[in-house]
Each structure stands twice: as structure tokens, then as C-alpha cells.
Tab-separated table of N, CA and C in Angstrom:
chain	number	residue	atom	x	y	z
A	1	UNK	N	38.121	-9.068	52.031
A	1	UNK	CA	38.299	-10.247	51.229
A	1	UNK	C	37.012	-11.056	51.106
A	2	UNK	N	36.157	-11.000	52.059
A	2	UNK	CA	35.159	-11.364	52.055
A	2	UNK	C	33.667	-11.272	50.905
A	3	UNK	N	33.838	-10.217	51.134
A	3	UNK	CA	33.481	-9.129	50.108
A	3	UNK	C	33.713	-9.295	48.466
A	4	UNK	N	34.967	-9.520	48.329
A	4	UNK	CA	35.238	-9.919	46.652
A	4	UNK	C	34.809	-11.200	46.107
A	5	UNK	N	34.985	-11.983	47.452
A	5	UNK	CA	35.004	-13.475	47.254
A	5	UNK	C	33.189	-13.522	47.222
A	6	UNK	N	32.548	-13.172	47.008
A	6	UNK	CA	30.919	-13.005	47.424
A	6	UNK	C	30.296	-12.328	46.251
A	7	UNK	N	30.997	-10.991	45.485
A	7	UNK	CA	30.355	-10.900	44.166
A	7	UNK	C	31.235	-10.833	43.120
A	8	UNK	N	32.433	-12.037	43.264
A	8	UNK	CA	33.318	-12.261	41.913
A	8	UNK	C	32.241	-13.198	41.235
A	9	UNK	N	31.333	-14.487	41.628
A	9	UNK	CA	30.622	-14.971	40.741
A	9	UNK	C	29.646	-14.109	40.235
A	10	UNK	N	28.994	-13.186	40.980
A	10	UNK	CA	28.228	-12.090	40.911
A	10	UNK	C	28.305	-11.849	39.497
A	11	UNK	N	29.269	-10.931	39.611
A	11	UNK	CA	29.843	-10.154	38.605
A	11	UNK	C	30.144	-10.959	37.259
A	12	UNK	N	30.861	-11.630	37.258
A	12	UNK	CA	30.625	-12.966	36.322
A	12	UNK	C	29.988	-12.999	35.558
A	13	UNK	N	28.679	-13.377	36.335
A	13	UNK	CA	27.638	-14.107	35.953
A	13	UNK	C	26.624	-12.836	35.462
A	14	UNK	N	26.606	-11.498	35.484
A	14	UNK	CA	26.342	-10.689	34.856
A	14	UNK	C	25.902	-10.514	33.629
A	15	UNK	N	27.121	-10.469	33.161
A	15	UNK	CA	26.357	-10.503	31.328
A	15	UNK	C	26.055	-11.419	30.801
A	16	UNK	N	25.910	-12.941	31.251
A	16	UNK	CA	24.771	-13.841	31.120
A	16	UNK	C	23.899	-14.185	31.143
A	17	UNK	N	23.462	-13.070	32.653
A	17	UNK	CA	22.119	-12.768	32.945
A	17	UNK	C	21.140	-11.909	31.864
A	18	UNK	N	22.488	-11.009	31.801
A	18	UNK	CA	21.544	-9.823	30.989
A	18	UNK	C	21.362	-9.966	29.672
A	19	UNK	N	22.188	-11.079	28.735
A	19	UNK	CA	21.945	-11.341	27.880
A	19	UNK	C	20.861	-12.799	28.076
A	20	UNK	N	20.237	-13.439	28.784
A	20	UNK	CA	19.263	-14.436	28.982
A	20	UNK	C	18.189	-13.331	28.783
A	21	UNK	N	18.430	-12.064	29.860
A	21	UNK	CA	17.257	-11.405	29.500
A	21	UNK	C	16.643	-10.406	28.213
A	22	UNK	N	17.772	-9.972	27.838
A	22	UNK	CA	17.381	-9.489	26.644
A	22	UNK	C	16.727	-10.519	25.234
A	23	UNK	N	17.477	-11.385	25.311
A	23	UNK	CA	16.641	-12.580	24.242
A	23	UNK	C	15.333	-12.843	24.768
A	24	UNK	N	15.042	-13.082	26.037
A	24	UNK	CA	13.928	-13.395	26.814
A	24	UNK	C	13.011	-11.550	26.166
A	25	UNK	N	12.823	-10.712	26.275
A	25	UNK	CA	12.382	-9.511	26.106
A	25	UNK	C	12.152	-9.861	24.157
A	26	UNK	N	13.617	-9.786	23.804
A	26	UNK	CA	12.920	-10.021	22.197
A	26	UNK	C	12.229	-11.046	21.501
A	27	UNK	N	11.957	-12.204	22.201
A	27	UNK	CA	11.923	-13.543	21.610
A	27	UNK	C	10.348	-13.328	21.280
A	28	UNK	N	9.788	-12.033	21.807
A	28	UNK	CA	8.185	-12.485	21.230
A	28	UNK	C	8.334	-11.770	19.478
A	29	UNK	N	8.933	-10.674	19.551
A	29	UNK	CA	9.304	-10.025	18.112
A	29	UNK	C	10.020	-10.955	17.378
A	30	UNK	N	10.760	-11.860	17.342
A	30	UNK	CA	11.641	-12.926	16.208
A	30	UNK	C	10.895	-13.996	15.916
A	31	UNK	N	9.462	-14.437	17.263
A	31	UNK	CA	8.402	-15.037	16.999
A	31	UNK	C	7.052	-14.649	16.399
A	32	UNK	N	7.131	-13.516	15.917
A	32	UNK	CA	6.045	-13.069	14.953
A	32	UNK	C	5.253	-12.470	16.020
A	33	UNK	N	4.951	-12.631	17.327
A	33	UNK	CA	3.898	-12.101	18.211
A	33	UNK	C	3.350	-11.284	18.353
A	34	UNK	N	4.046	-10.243	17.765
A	34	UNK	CA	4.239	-8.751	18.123
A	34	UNK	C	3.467	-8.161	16.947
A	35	UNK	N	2.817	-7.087	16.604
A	35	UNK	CA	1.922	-6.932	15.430
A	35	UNK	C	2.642	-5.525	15.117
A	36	UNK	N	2.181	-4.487	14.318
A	36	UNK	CA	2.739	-3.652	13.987
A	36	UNK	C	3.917	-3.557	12.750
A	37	UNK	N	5.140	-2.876	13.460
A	37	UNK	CA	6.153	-2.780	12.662
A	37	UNK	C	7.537	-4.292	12.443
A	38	UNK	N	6.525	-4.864	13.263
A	38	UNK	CA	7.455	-6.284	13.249
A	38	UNK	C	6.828	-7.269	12.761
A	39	UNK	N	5.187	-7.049	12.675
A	39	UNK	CA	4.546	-8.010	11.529
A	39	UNK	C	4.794	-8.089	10.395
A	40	UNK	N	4.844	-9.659	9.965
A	40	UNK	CA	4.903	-9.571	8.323
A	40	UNK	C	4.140	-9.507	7.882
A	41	UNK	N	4.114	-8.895	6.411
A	41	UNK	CA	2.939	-8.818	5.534
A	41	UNK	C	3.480	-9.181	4.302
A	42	UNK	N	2.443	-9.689	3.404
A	42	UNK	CA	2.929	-10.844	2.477
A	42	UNK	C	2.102	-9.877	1.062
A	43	UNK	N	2.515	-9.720	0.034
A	43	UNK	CA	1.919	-9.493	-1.164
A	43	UNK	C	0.675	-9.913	-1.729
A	44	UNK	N	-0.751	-9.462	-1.330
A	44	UNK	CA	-1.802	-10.122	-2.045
A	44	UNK	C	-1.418	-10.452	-3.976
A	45	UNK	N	-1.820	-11.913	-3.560
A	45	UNK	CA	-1.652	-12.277	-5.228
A	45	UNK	C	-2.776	-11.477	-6.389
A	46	UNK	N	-3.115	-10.446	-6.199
A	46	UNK	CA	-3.814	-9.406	-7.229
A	46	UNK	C	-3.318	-8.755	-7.558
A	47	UNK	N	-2.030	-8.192	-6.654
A	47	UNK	CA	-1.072	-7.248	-7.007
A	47	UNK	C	0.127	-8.048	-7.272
A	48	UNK	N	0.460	-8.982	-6.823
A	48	UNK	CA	1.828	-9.840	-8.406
A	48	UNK	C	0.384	-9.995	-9.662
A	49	UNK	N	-0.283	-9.851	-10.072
A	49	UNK	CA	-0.951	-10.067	-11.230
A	49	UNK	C	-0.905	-9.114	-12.029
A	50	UNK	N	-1.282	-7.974	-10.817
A	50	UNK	CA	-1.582	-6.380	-11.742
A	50	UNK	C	0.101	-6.035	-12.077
A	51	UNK	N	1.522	-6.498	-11.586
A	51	UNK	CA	2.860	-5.855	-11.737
A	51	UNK	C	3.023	-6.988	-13.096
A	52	UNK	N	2.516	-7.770	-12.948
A	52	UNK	CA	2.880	-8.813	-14.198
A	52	UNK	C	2.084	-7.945	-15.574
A	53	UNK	N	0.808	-7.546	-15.461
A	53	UNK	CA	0.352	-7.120	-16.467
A	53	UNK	C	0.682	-6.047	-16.961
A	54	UNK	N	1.301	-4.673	-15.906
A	54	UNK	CA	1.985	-3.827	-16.451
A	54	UNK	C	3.176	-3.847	-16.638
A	55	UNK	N	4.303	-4.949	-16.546
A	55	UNK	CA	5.572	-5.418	-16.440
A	55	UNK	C	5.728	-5.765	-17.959
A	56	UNK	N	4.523	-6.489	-18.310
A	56	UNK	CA	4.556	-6.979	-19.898
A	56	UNK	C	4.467	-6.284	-21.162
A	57	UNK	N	4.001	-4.820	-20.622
A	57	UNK	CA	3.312	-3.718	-21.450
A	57	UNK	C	4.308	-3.062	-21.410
A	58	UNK	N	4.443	-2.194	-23.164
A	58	UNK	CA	5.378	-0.983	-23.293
A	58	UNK	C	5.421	-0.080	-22.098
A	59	UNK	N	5.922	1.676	-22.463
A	59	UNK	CA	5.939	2.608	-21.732
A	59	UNK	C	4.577	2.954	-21.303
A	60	UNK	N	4.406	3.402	-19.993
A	60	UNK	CA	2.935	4.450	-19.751
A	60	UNK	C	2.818	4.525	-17.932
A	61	UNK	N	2.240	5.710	-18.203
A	61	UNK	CA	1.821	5.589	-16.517
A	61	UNK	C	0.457	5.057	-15.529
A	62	UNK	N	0.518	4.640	-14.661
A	62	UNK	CA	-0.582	4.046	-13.633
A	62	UNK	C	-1.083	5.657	-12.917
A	63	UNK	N	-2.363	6.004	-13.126
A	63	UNK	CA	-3.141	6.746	-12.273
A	63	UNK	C	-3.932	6.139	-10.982
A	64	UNK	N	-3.658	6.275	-9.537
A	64	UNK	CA	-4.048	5.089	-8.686
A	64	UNK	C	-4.869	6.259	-7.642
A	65	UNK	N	-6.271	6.023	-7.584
A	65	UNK	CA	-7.025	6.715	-6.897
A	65	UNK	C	-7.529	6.145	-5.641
A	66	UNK	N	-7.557	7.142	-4.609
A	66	UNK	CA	-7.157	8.152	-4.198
A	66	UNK	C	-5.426	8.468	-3.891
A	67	UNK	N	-4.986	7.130	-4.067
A	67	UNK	CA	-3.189	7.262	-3.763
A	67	UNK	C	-3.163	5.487	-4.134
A	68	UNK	N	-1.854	5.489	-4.268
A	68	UNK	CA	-0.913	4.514	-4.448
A	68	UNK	C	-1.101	3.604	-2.935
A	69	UNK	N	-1.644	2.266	-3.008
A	69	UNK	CA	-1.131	1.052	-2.209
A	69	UNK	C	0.498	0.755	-2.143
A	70	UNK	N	0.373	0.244	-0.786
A	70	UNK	CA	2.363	0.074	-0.455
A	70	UNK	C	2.556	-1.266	-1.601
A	71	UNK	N	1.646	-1.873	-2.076
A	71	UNK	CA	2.061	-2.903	-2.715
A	71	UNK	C	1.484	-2.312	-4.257
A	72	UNK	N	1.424	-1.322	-4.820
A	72	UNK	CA	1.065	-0.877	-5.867
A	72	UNK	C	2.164	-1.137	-6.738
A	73	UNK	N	2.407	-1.599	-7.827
A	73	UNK	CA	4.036	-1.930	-8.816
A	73	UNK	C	3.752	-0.601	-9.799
A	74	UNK	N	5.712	-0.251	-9.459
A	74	UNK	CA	5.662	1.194	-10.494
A	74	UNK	C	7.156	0.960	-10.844
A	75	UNK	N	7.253	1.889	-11.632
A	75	UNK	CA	8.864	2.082	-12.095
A	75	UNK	C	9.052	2.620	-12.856
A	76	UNK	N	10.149	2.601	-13.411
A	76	UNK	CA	11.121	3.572	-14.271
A	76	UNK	C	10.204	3.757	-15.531
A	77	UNK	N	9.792	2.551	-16.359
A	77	UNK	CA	9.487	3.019	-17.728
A	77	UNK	C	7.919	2.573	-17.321
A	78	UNK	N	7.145	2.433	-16.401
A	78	UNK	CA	6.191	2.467	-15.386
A	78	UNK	C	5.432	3.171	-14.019
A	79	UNK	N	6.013	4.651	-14.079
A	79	UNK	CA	5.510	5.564	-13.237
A	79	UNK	C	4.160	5.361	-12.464
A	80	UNK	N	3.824	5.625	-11.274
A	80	UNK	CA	2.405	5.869	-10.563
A	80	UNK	C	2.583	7.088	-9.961
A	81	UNK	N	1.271	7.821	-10.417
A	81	UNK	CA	0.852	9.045	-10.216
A	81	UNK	C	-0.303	8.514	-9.099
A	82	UNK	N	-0.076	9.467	-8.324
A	82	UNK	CA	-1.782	9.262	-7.112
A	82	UNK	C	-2.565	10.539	-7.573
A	83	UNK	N	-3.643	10.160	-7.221
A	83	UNK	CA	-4.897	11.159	-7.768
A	83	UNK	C	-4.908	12.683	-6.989
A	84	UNK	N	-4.009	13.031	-6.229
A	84	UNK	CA	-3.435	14.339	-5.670
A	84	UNK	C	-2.642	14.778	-7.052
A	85	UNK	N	-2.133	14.040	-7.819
A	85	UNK	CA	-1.199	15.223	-8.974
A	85	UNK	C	-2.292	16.005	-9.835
A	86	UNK	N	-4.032	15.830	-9.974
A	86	UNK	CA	-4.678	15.827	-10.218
A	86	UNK	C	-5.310	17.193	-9.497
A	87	UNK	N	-5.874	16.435	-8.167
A	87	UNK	CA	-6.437	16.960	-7.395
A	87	UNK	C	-6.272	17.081	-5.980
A	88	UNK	N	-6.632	17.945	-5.340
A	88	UNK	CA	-5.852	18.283	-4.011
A	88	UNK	C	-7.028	17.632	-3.001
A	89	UNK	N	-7.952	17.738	-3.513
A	89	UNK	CA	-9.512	17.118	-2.437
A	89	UNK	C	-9.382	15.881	-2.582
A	90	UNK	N	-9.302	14.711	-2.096
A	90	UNK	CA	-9.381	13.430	-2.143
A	90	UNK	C	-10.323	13.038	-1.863
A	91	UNK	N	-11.785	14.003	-2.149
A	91	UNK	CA	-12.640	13.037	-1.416
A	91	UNK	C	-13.414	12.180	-2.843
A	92	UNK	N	-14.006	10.996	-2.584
A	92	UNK	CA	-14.566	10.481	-3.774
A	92	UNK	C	-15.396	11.714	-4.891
A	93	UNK	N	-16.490	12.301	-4.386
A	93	UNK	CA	-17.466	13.411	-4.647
A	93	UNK	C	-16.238	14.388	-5.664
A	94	UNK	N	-15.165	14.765	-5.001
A	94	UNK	CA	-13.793	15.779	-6.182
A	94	UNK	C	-13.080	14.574	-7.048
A	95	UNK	N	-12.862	13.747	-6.816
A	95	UNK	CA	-12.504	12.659	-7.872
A	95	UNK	C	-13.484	12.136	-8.837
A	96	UNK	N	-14.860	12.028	-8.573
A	96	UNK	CA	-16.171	11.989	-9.042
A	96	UNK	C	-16.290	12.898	-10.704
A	97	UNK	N	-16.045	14.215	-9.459
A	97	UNK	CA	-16.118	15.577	-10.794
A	97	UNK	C	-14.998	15.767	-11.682
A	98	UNK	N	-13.967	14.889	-11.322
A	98	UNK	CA	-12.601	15.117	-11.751
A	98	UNK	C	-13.144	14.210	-13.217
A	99	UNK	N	-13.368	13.025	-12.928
A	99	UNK	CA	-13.027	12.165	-13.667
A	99	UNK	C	-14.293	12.444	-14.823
A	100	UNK	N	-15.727	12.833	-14.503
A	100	UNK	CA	-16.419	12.757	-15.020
A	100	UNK	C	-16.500	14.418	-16.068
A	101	UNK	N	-15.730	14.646	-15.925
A	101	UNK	CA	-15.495	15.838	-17.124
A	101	UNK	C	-15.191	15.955	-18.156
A	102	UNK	N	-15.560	16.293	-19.397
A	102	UNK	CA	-15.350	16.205	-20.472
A	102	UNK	C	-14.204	15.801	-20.797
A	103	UNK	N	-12.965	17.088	-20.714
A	103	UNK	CA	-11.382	16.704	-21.313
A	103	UNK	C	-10.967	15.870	-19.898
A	104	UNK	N	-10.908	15.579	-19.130
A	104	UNK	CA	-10.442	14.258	-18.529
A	104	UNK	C	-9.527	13.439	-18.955
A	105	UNK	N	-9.905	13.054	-20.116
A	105	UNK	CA	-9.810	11.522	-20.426
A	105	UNK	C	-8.580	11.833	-21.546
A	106	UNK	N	-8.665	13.180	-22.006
A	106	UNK	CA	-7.510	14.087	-23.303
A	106	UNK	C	-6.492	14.215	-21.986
A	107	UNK	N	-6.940	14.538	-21.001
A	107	UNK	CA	-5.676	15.231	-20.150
A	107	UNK	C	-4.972	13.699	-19.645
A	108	UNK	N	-5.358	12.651	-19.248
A	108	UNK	CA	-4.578	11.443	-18.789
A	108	UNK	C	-4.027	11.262	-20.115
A	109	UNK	N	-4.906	11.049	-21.369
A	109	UNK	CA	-3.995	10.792	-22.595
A	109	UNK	C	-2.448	11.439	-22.493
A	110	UNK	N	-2.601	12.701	-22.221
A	110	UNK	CA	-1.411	13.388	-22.612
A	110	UNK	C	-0.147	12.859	-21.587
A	111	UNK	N	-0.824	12.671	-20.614
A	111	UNK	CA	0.436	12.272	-19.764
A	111	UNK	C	0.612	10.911	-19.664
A	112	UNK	N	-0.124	10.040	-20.553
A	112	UNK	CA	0.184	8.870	-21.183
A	112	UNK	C	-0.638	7.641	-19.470
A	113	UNK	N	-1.342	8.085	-19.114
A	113	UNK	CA	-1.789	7.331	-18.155
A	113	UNK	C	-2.812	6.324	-18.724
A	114	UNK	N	-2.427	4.418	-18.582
A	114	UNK	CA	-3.108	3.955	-19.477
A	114	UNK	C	-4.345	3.418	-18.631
A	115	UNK	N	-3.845	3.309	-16.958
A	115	UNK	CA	-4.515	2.275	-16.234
A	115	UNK	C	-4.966	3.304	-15.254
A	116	UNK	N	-6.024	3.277	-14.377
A	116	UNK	CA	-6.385	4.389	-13.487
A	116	UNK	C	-7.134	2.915	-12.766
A	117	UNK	N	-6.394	3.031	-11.178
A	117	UNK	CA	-6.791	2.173	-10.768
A	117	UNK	C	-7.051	2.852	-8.866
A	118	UNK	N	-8.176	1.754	-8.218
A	118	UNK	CA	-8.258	1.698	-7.530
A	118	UNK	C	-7.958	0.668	-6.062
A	119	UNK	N	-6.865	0.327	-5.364
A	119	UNK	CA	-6.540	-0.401	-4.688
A	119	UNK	C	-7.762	-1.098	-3.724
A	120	UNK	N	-7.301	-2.338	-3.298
A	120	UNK	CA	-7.976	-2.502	-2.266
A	120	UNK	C	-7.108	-2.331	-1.012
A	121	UNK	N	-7.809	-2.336	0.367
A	121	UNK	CA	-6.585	-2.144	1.163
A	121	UNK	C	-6.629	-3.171	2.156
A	122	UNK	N	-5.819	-3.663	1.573
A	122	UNK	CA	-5.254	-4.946	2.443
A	122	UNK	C	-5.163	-5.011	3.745
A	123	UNK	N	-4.521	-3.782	4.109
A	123	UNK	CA	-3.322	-3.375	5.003
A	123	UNK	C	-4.798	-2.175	6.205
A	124	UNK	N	-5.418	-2.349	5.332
A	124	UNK	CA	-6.655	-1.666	6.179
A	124	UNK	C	-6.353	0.230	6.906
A	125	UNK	N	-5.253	0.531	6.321
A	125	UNK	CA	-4.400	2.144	6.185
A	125	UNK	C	-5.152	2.772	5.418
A	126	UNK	N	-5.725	3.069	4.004
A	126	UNK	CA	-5.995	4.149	3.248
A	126	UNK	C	-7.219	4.962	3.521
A	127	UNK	N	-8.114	3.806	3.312
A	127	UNK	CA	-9.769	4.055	3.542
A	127	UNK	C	-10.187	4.374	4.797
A	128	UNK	N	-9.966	5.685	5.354
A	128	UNK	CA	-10.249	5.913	6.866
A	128	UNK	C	-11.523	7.023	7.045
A	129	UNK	N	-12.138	6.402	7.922
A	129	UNK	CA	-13.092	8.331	8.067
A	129	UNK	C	-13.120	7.823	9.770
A	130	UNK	N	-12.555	8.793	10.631
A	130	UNK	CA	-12.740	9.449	11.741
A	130	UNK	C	-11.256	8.194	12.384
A	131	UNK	N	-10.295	8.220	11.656
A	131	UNK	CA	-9.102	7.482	12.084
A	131	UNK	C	-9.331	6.020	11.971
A	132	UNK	N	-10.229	5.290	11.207
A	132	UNK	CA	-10.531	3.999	11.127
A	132	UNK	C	-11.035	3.357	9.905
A	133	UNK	N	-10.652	2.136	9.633
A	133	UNK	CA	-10.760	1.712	8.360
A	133	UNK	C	-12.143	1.745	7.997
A	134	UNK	N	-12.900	2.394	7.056
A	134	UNK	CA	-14.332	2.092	6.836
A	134	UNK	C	-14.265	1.551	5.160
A	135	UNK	N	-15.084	0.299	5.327
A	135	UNK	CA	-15.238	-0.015	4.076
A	135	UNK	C	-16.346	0.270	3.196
A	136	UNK	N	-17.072	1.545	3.596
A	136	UNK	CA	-17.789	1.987	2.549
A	136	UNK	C	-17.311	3.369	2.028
A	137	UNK	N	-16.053	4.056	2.185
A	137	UNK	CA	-15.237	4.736	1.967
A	137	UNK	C	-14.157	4.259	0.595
A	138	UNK	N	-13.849	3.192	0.959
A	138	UNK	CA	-13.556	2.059	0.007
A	138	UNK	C	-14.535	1.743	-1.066
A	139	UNK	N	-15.626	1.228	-0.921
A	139	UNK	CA	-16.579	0.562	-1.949
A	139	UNK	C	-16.915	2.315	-2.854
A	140	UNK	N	-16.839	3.170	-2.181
A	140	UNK	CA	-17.151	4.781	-2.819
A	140	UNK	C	-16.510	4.886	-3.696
A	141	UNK	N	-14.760	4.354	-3.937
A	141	UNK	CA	-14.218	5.098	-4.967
A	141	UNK	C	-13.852	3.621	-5.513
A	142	UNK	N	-14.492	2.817	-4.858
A	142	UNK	CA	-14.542	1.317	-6.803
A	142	UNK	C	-16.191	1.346	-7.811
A	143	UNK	N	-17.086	1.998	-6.721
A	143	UNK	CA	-18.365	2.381	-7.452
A	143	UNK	C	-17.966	3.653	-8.408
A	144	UNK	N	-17.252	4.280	-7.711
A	144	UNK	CA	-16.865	5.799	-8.993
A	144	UNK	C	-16.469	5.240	-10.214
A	145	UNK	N	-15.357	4.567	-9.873
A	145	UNK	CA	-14.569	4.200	-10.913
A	145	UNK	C	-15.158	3.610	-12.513
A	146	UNK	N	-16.063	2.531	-11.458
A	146	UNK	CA	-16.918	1.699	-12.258
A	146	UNK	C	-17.493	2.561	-13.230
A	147	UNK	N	-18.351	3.827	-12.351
A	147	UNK	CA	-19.440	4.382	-13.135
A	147	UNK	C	-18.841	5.696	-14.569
A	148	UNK	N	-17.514	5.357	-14.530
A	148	UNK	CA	-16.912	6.350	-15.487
A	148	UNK	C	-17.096	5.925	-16.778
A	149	UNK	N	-17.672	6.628	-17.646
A	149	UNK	CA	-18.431	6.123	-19.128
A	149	UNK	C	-16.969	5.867	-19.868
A	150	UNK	N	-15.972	6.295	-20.074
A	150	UNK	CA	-14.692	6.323	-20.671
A	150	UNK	C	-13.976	5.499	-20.524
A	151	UNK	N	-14.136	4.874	-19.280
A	151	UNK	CA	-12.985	3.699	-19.082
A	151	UNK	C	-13.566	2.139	-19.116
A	152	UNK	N	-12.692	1.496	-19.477
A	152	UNK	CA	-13.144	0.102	-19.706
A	152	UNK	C	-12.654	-0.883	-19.083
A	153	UNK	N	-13.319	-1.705	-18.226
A	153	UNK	CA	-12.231	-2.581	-17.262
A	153	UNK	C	-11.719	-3.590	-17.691
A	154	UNK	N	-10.572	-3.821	-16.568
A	154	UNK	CA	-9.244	-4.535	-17.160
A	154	UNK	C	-10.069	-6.060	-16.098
A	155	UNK	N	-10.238	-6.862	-17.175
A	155	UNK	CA	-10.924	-8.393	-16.404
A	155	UNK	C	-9.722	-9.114	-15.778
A	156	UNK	N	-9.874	-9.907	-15.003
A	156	UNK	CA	-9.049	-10.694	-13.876
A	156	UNK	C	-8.920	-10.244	-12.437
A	157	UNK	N	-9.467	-9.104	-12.274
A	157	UNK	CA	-8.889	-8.360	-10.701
A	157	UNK	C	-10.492	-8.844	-10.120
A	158	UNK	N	-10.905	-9.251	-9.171
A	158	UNK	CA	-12.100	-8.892	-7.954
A	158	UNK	C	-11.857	-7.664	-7.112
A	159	UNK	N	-10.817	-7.402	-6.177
A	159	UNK	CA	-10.632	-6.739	-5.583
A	159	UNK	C	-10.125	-5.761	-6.116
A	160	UNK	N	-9.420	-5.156	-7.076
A	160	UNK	CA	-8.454	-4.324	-7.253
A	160	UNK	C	-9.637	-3.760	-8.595
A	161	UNK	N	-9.839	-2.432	-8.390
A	161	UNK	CA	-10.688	-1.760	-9.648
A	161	UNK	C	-9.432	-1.327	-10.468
A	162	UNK	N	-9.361	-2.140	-11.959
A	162	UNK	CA	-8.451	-1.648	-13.130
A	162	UNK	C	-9.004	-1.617	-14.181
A	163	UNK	N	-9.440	-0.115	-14.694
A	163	UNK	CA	-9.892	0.299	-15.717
A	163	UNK	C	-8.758	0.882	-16.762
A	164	UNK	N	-9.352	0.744	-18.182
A	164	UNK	CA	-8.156	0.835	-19.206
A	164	UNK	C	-9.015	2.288	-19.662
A	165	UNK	N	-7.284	2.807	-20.048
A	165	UNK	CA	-7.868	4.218	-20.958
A	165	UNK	C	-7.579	3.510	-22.232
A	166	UNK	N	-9.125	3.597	-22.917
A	166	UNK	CA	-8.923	3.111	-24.247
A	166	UNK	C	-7.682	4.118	-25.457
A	167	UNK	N	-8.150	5.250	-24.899
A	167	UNK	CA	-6.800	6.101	-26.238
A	167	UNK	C	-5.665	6.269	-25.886
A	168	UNK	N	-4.651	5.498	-25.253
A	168	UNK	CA	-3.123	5.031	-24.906
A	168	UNK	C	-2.999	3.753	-25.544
């Protein structure tokens, strides 16, 4: 009798404990603390600009080199193609030769690609050489872009390279 009378509050008091501690364990994740998959990340206002400008425009598709940003805007009567449907080498130097080739510019026509763009990366994920963000990996394929005689840029972006295919 002794015995019961000694861990009936015990026992009790149990799942009070363990629920003090589990809130105590999550409270740094519901407080933002925690980085990763529990950080927020917020929409750079270049990309609500660039979904507004293709939001306003008829049918056509976005070509986004070397790949599509998580915040890249696409859709139904607005498709994004990444520069792999293209080409399988992603490195600037095969996107380089890609772009700078004669029919190029006939072959995006056909598949109606009006905008061929280059992200910035926010999120510091795309642009990697040896598992780490390098930003001259980055500046490589907004200098390509730039230097393409065919395309004409789309004014308002700093960060975000958006060049127009003039024959769409």
C-alpha cells in the first residue's frame, strides 16, 4: 500500500511532464530558430514581378537556364522548360554553344519559348561547384545570357537575367 500511495501522483503527473517536455523540445522550431526545413522563406519581389509580367501575356513558354528557381512562376497556359530539355551538360561552356548556334533561336521559336531566363539564387541551392554556393558560377550563366546576339532584354529585373525572344 505503500507503494501505490508513492507513485499514484507519480503516475499522474506523467503526461504533464511529458507533454511540458515535448513543447519545451519544439518551441525552438514554432520560434523560427531552427534553419533548414523549418525556416521560412519569403518570395523575392523580382519574382512576383517576373509572374506578373508573364501572368499578363498570352500563351508561351519560359526557357530557365540552367533549371527552374523554386520561386520561378509557370503554369498551365505558361509552361517552364529547364535548359536540360535542351541539353544534358549543364555546364555554362554547353549552354554557351547551345545558345550561340545558328538555328537556336528557330528551334525555341517552334516550341514557342518567349523568355529564356536566368534565376538568381536566393536560396543559395543552384549555383554550386564542389557542394557550395559559388557566385561566379552564377555571374557565368547571366554573362552568357547577356552575350547572346538574338535576345533582347526584358528591363526592370537587376538580379534576375530576362531576355526576350524577339520572333514569339
Amino acid at each position: 500500500q505503500v507503494s501505490t500511495r508513492f507513485f499514484k501522483p507519480i503516475i499522474q503527473l506523467f503526461p504533464v511532464v511529458v507533454i511540458i517536455l515535448y513543447g519545451f523540445l519544439l518551441f525552438p522550431a514554432f520560434s523560427g530558430q531552427i534553419g533548414g526545413t523549418f525556416r521560412t522563406t519569403t518570395m523575392p519581389a523580382e519574382y512576383r514581378e517576373l509572374s506578373k509580367l508573364i501572368e499578363n501575356s498570352p500563351s508561351f513558354r519560359t526557357l530557365w537556364i540552367p533549371q527552374r528557381q523554386r520561386f520561378g512562376y509557370f503554369s498551365l497556359s505558361h509552361p517552364a522548360m529547364d535548359g536540360r530539355a535542351f541539353i544534358k551538360d549543364e555546364t555554362p561552356s554547353a549552354m554557351a554553344q547551345f545558345l550561340h548556334q545558328p538555328d537556336t533561336q528557330i528551334v525555341l521559336a517552334r516550341y514557342r519559348v518567349k523568355y529564356v531566363i536566368v534565376p538568381f539564387d536566393s536560396e543559395k541551392e543552384m549555383f554550386v561547384s564542389d557542394r557550395r554556393y559559388d557566385p561566379a558560377v552564377e555571374k557565368s550563366y547571366h554573362s552568357l545570357l547577356l552575350s547572346t546576339p538574338w535576345l533582347t532584354r526584358v528591363s526592370g529585373f537587376e538580379r534576375l537575367t530576362v531576355m526576350e525572344n524577339p520572333t514569339i
